[in-house]
Tab-separated table of C-alpha atoms in Angstrom:
chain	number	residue	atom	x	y	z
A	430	UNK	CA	-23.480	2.428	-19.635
A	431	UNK	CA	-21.743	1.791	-22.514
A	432	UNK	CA	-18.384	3.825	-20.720
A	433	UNK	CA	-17.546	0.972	-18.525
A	434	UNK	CA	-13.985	2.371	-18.031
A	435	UNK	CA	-11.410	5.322	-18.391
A	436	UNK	CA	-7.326	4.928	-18.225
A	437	UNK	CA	-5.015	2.539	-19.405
A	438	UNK	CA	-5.575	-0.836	-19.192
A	439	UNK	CA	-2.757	-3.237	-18.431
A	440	UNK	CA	-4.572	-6.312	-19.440
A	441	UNK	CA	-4.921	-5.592	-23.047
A	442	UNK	CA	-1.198	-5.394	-23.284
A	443	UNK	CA	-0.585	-9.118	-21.821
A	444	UNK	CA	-2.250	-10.270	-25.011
A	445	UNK	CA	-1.844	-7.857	-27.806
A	446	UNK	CA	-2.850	-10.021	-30.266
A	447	UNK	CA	-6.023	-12.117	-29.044
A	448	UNK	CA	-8.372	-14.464	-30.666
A	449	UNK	CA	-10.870	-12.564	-32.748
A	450	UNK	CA	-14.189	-14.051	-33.905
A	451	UNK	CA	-16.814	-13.433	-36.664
A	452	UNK	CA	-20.144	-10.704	-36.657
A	453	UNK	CA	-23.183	-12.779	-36.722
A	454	UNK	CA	-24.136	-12.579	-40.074
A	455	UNK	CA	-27.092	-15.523	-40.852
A	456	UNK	CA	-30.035	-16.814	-38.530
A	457	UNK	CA	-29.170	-19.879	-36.468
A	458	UNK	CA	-30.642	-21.964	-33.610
A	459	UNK	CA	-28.612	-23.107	-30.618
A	460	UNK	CA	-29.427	-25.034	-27.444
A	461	UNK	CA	-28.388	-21.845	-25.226
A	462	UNK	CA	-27.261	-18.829	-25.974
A	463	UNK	CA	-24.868	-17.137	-23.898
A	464	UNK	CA	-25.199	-13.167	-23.837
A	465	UNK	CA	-21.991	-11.842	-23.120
A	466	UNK	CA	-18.398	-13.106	-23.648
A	467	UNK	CA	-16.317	-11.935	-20.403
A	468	UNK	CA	-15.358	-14.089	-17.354
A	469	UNK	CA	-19.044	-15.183	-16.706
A	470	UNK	CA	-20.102	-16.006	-20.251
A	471	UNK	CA	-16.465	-17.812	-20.476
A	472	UNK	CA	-17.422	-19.818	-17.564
A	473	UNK	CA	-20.561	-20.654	-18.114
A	474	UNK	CA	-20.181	-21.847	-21.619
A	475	UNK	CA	-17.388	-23.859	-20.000
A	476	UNK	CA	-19.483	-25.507	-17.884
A	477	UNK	CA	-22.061	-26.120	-20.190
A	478	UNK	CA	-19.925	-27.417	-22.882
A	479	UNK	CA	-18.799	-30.240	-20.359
A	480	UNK	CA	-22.088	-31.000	-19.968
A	481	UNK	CA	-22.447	-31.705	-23.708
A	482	UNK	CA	-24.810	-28.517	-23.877
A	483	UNK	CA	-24.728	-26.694	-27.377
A	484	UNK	CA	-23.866	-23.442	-26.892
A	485	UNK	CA	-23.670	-20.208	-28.792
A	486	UNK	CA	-21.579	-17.114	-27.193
A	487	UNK	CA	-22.457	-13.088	-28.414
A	488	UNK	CA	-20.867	-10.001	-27.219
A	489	UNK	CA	-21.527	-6.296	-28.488
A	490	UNK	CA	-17.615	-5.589	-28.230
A	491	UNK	CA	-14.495	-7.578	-28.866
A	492	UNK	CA	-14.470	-10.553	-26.518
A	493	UNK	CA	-13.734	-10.066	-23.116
A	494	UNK	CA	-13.506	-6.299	-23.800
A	495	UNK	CA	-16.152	-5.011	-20.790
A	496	UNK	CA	-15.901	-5.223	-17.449
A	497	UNK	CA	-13.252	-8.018	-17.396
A	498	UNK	CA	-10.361	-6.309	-18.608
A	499	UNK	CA	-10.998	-3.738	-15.757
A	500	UNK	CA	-10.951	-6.824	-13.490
A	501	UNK	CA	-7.725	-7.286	-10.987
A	502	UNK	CA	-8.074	-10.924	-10.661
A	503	UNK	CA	-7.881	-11.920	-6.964
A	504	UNK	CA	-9.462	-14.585	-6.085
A	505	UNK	CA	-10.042	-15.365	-2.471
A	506	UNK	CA	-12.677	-17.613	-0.992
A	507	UNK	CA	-13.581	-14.392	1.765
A	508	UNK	CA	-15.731	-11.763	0.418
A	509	UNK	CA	-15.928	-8.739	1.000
A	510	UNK	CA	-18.538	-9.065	3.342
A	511	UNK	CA	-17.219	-10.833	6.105
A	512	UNK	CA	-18.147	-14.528	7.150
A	513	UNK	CA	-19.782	-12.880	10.175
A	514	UNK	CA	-21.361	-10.487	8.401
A	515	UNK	CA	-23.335	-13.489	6.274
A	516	UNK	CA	-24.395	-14.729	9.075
A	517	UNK	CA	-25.869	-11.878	10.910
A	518	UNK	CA	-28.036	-11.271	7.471
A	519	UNK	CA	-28.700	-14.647	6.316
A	520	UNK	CA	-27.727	-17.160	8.957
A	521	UNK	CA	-24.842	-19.657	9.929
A	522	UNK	CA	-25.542	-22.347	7.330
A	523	UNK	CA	-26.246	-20.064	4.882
A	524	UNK	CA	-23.344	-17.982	5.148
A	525	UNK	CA	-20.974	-20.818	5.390
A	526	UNK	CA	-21.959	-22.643	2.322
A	527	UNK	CA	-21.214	-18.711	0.290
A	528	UNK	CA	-17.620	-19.335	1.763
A	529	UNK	CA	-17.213	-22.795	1.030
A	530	UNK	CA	-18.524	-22.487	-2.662
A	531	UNK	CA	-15.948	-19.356	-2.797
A	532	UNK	CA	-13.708	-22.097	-1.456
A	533	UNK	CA	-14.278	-24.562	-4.015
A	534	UNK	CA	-14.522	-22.135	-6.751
A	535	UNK	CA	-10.877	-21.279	-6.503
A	536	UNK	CA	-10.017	-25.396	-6.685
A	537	UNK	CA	-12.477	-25.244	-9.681
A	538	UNK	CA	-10.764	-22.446	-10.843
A	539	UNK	CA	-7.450	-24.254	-10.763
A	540	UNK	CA	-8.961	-27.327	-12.698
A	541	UNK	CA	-10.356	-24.691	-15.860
A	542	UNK	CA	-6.713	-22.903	-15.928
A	543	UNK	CA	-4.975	-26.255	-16.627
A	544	UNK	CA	-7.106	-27.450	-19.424
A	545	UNK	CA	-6.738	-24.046	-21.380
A	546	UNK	CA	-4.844	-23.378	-24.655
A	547	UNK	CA	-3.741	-20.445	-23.850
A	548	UNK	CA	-2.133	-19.233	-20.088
A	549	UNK	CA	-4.161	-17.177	-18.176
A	550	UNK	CA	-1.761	-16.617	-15.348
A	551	UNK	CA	-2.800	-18.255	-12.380
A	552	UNK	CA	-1.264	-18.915	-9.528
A	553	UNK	CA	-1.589	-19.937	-5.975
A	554	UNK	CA	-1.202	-17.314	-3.590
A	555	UNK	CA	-2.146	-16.792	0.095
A	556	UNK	CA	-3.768	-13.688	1.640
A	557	UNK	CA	-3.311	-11.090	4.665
A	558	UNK	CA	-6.404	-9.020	5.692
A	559	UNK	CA	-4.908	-7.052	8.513
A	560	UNK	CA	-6.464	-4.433	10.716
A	561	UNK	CA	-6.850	-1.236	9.099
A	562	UNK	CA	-6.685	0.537	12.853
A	563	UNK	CA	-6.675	-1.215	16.427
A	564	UNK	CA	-10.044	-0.034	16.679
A	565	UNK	CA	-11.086	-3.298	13.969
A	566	UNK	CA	-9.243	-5.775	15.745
A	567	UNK	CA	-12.085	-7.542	17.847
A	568	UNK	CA	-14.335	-7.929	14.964
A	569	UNK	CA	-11.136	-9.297	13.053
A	570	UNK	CA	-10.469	-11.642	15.764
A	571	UNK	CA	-13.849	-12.859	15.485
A	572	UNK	CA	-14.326	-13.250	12.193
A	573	UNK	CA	-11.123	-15.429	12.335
A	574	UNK	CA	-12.952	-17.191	15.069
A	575	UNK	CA	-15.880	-18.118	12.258
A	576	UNK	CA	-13.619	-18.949	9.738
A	577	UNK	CA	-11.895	-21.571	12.130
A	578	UNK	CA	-14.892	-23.023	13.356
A	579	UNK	CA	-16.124	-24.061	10.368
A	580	UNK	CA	-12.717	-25.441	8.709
A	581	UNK	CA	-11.418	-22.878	6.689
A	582	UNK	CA	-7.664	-22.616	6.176
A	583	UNK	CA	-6.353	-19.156	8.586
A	584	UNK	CA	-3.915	-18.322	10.837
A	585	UNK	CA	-4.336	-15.162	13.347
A	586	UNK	CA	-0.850	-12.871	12.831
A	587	UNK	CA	-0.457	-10.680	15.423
A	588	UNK	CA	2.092	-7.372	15.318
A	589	UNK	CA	5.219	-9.085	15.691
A	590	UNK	CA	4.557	-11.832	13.241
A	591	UNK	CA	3.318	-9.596	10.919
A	592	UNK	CA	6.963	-7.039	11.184
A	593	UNK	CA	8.620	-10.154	10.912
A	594	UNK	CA	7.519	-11.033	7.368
A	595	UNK	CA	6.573	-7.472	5.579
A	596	UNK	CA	7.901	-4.164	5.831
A	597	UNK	CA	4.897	-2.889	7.846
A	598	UNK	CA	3.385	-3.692	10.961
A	599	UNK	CA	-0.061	-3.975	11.421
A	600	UNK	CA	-2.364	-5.093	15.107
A	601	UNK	CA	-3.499	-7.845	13.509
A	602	UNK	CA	-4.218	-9.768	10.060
A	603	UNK	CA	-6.282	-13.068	9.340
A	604	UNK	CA	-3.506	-15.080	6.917
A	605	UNK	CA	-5.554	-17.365	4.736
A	606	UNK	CA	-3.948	-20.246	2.847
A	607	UNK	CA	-4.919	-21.478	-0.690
A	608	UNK	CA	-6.298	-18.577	-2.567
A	609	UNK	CA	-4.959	-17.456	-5.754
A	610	UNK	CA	-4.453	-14.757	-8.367
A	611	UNK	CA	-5.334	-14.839	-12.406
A	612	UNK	CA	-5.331	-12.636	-15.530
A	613	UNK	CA	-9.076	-12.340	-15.934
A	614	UNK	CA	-8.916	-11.067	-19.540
A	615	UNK	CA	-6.436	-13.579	-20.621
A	616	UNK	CA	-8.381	-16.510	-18.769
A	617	UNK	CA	-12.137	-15.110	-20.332
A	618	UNK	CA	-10.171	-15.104	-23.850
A	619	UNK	CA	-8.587	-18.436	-23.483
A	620	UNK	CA	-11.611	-20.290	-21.762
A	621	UNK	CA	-13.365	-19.228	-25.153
A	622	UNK	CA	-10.701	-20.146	-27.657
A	623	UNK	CA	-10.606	-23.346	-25.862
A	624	UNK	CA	-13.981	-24.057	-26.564
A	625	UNK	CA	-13.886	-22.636	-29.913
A	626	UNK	CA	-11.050	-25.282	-31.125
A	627	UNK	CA	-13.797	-27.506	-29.868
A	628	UNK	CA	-16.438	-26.011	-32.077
A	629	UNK	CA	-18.751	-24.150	-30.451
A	630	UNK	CA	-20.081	-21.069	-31.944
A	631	UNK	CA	-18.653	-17.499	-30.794
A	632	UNK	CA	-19.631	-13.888	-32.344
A	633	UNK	CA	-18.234	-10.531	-31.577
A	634	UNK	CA	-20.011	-6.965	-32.605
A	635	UNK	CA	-23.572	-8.902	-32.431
A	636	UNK	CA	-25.472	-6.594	-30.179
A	637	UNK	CA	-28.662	-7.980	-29.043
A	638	UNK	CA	-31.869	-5.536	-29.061
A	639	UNK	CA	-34.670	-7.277	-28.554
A	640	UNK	CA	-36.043	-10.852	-28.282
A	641	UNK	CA	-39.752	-12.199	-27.959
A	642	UNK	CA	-40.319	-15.636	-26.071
A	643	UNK	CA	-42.670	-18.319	-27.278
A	644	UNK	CA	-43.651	-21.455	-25.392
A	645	UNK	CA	-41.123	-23.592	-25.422
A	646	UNK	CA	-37.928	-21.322	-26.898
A	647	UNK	CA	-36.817	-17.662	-27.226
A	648	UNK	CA	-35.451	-15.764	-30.403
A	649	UNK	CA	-33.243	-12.780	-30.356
A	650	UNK	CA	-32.722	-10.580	-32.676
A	651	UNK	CA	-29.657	-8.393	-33.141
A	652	UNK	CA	-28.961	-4.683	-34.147
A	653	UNK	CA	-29.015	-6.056	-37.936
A	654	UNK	CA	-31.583	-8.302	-37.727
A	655	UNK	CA	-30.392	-11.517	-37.619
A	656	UNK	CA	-32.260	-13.819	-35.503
A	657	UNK	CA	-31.333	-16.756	-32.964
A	658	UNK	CA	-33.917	-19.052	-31.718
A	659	UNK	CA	-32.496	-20.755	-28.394
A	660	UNK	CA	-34.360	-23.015	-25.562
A	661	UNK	CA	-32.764	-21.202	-23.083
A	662	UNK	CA	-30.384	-18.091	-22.457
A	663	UNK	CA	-28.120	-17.009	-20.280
A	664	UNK	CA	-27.555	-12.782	-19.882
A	665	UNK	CA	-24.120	-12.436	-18.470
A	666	UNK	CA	-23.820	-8.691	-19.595
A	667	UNK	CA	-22.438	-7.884	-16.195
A	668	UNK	CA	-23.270	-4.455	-15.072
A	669	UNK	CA	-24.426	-3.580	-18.325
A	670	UNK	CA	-27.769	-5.731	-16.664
A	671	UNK	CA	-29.025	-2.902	-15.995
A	672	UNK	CA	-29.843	-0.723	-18.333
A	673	UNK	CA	-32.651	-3.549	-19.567
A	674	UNK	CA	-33.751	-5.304	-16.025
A	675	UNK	CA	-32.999	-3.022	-12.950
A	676	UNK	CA	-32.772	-5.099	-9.692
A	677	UNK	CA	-33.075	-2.949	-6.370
A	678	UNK	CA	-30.324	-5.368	-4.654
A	679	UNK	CA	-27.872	-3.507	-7.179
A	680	UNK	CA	-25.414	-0.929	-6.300
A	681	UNK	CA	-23.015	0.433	-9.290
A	682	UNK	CA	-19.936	2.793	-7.476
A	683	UNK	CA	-16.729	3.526	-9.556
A	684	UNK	CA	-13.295	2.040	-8.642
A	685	UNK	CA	-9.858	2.957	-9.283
A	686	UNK	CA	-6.375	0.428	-9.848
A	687	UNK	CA	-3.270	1.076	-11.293
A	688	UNK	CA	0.010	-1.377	-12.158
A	689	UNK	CA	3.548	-0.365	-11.297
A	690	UNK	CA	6.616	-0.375	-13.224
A	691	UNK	CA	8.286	-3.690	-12.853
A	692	UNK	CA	10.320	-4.990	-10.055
A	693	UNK	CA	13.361	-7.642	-9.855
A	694	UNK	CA	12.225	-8.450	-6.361
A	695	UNK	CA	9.895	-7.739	-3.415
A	696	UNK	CA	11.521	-7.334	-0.339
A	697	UNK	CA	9.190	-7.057	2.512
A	698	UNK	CA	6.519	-8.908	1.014
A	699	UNK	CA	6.120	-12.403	2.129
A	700	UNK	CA	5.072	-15.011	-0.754
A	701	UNK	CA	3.767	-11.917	-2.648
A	702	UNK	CA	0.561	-12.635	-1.150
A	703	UNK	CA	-2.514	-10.836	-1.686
A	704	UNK	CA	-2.959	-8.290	0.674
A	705	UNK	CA	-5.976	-6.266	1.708
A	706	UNK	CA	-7.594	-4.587	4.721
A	707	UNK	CA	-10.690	-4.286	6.898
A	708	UNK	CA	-11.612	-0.279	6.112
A	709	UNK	CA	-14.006	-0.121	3.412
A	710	UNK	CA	-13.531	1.408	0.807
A	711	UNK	CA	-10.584	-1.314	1.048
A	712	UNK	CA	-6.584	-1.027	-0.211
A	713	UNK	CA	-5.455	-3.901	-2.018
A	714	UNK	CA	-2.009	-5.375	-3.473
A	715	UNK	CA	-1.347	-7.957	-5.473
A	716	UNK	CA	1.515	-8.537	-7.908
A	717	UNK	CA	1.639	-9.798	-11.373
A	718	UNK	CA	3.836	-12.515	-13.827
A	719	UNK	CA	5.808	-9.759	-15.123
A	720	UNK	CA	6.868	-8.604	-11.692
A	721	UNK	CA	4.949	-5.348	-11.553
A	722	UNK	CA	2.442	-4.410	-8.404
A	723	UNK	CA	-1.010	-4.027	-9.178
A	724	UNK	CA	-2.813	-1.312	-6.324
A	725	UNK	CA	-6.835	-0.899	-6.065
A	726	UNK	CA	-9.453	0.501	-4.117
A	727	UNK	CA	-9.968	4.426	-3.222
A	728	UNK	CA	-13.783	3.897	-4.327
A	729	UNK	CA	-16.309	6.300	-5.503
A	730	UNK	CA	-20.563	6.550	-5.449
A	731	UNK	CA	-20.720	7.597	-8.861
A	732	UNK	CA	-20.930	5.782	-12.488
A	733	UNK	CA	-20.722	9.072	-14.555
A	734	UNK	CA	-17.986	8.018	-16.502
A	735	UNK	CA	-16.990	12.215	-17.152
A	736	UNK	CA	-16.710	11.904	-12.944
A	737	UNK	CA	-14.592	8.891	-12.992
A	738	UNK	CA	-12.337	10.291	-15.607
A	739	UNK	CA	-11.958	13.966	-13.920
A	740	UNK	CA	-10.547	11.946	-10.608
A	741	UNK	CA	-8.548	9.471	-11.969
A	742	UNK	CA	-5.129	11.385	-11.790
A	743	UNK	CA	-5.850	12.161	-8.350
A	744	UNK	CA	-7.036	8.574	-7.154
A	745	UNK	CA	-3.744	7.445	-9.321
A	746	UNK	CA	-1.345	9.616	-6.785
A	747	UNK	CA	-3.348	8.391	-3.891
A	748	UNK	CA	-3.114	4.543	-4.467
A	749	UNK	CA	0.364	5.399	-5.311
A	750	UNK	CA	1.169	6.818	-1.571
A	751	UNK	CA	-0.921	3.784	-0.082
A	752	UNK	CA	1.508	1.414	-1.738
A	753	UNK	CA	4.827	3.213	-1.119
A	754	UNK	CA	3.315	3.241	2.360
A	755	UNK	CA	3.136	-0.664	2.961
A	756	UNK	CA	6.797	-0.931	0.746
A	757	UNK	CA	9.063	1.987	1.395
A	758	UNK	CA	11.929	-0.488	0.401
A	759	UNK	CA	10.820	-0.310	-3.051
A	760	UNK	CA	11.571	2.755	-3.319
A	761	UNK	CA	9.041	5.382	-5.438
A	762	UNK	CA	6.228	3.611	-7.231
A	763	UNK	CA	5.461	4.941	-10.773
A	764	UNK	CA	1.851	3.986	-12.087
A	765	UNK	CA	2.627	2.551	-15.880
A	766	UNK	CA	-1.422	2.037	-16.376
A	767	UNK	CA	-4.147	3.674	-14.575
A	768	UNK	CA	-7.785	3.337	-14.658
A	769	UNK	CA	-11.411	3.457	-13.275
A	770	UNK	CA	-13.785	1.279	-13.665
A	771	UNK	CA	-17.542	0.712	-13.003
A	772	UNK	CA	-18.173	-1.617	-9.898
A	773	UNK	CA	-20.959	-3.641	-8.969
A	774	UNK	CA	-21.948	-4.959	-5.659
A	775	UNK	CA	-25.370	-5.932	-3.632
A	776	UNK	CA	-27.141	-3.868	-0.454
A	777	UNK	CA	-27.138	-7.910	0.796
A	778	UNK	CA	-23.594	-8.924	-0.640
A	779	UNK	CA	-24.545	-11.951	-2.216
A	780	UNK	CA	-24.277	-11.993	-5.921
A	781	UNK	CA	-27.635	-13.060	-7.883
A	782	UNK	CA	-27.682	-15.976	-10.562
A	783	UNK	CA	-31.221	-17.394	-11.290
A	784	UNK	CA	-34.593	-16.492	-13.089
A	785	UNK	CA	-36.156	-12.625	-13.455
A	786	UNK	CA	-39.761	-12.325	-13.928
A	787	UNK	CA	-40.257	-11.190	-17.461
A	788	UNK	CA	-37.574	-12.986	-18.867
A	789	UNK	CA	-39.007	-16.694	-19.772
A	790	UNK	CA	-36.094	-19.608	-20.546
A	791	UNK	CA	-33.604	-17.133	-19.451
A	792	UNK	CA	-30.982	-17.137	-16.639
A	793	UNK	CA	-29.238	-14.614	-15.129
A	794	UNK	CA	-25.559	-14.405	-14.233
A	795	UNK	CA	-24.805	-11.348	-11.996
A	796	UNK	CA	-21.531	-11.891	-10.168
A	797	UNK	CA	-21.615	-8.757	-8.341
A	798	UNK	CA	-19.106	-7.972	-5.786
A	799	UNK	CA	-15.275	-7.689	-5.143
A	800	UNK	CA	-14.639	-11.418	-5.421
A	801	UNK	CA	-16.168	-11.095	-9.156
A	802	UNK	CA	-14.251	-14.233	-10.827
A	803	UNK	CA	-15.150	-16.805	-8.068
A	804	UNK	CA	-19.030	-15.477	-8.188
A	805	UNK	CA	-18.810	-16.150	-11.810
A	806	UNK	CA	-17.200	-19.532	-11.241
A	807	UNK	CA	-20.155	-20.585	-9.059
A	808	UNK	CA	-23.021	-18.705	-11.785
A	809	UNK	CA	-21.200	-21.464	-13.628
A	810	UNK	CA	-22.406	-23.939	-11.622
A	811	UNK	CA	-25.742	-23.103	-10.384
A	812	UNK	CA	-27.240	-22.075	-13.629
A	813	UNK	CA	-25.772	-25.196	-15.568
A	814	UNK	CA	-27.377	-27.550	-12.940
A	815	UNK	CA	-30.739	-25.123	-13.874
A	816	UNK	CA	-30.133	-25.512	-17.579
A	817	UNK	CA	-29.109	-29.373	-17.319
A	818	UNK	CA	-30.663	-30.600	-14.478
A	819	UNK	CA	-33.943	-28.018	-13.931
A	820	UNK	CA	-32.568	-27.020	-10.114
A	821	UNK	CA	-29.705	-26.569	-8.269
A	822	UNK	CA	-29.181	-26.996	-4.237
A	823	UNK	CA	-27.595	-23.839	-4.181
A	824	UNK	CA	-29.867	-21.827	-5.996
A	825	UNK	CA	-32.173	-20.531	-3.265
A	826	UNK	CA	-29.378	-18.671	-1.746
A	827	UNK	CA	-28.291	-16.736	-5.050
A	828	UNK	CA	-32.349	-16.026	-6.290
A	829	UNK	CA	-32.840	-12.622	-6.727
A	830	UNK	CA	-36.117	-12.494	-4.901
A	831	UNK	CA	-34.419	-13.739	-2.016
A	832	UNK	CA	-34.985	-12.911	1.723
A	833	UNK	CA	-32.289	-12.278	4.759
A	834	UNK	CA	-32.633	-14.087	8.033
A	835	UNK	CA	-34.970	-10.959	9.322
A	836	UNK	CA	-37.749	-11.555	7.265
């Protein structure tokens, strides 16, 4: 799975000239070692750092150059399985304490951002999840019902009040306040330059191949030998997981996103909130700090990256018709990047952080899903209360051996 990605990637170009960090070229211990350097491992070592934990960050490629750069950077405290849909599968309080860690990871979120050296682009926006057709408006309306019941910040639009602030009309759209949008690569690089001005260790092109686990510590080795003895470890290898520990909760599709040519104004397009929709696969909008449009969805079940490739023109001219649908005033939409990605999500659509048999002293951080920045934001937090503390309230709902209300 080393092709995590095809296309152009707009990210890259927001920071051509990014941090770069040594190969691992001597043995050396560490408290934990963090296996993987994009949003989660960034996160994580954040977390861990403030908790005075010494921590040592690896990553095959160039930092943050995986999944995260493929990453569109909403971040929205509903998922995209629906508050409802949490608690048919796992129960009320269960499903409400996913949405209000979602909910706090975007005010944690906002906390990081401000601390870091160098901007990651984030910014406050609100969202509208409208009705894809008529037919989804009851289960919209109750799902706005949920979300209101147990204090979350929504409105209910309904047609008019929808025309009356963008340039389409819709039967209905949940309008959530406080979420928020962010340039995951730039925010993944920064988080780790941050905490590399602070000293901790970071090393790019150290592939790890195999480690062997002793009573009380584990020691990696990578491609060229060198070794690193740790008392714990984190894998945040995102879907990249995989190819060493398969979990049957896992589903890998393809996605596709492209980013516009720039704009001197939105007309149509309230707040420039995010913007997304109940049919899934979903559409979704967002915009960006240099005034361009960034369009995603039109998903695919494959991973063959020769398949993902093959359809990206086509997915490209399709995403571009879905926008110029929702914005006619902008007049034609020309994709300036273009690219599919790799996806991961869960059969359950929880993410999973935690322990894997097989895999003593070592944590997991899989932040599957389409809300992939605020999962890693709470992996932050659960498996730093497992590394510091030795357990976390929250843990039991993430666990990867976990079961749904049913059974």
């Amino acid at each position: 799975m080393d092709n995590l990605k095809e296309g152009t990637l707009y990210w890259l170009d927001t920071l051509p000239d990014p941090p770069v960090y040594p190969k691992l070229e001597e043995d050396i211990e560490c408290e934990v070692l963090v296996i993987g350097g994009g949003e989660s491992g960034a996160l994580i070592s954040y977390a861990l750092r403030e908790q005075g934990v010494d921590a040592v960050v690896v990553d095959q490629r160039d930092i943050s150059h995986g999944s995260t750069c493929a990453n569109t950077g909403l971040l929205q405290f509903q998922n995209d399985k629906s508050l409802t849909g949490f608690i048919h599968t796992f129960g009320e309080e269960k499903a409400v304490r996913m949405y209000k860690l979602c909910e706090q990871a975007v005010i944690e979120l906002d906390r990081i951002t401000s601390t870091l050296d160098i901007d990651p682009q984030f910014a406050r926006r609100d969202s509208l999840y409208y009705a894809s057709c008529p037919e989804d408006l009851p289960k919209l309306k109750e799902e706005y019902n949920n979300l209101k019941k147990h204090g979350f910040n929504v409105e209910f639009w309904d047609e008019a009040k929808i025309r009356s602030k963008y340039s389409f009309g819709k039967a209905g759209a949940i309008y959530s306040i406080g979420d928020a949008e962010i340039n995951p690569y730039r925010n993944a690089v920064s988080v780790l330059h941050t905490l590399h001005n602070k000293g901790m260790r970071i090393y790019q092109h150290t592939e790890i191949q195999r480690h062997a686990a002793e009573k009380d510590h584990i020691v990696f080795y990578t491609a060229d030998g060198r070794s690193i003895k740790a008392q714990k470890a984190v894998i945040a290898s995102g879907y990249e997981t995989q190819k060493f520990k398969t979990n049957p909760n896992a589903v890998l599709t393809s996605s596709y996103a492209l980013v516009t040519q720039p704009f001197d104004s939105f007309p149509g397009w309230h707040e420039r909130t995010l913007i997304w929709e109940t049919a899934r696969p979903y559409l979704y909008v967002r915009t960006t700090k240099d005034n361009r449009i960034i369009i995603g969805g039109r998903d695919e079940n494959t991973v063959i990256p020769e398949e993902r490739e093959r359809m990206l023109k086509q997915k490209t001219k399709l995403l571009l018709e879905d926008g110029e649908k929702l914005f006619p005033e902008l007049g034609p939409l020309r994709a300036d990047y273009a690219w599919g990605a790799t996806f991961g999500s869960t059969h359950d659509g929880l993410p999973m952080f935690g322990e894997q048999d097989g895999f003593p002293h070592c944590y997991f951080a899989l932040g599957y899903g389409g809300n992939g920045t605020v999962a890693s934001t709470i992996a932050s937090k659960v498996i730093t209360e497992l590394i510091v503390r030795g357990s976390s309230p929250d843990a039991e709902l993430f666990r990867f051996d976990r079961p749904s209300k049913s059974q």
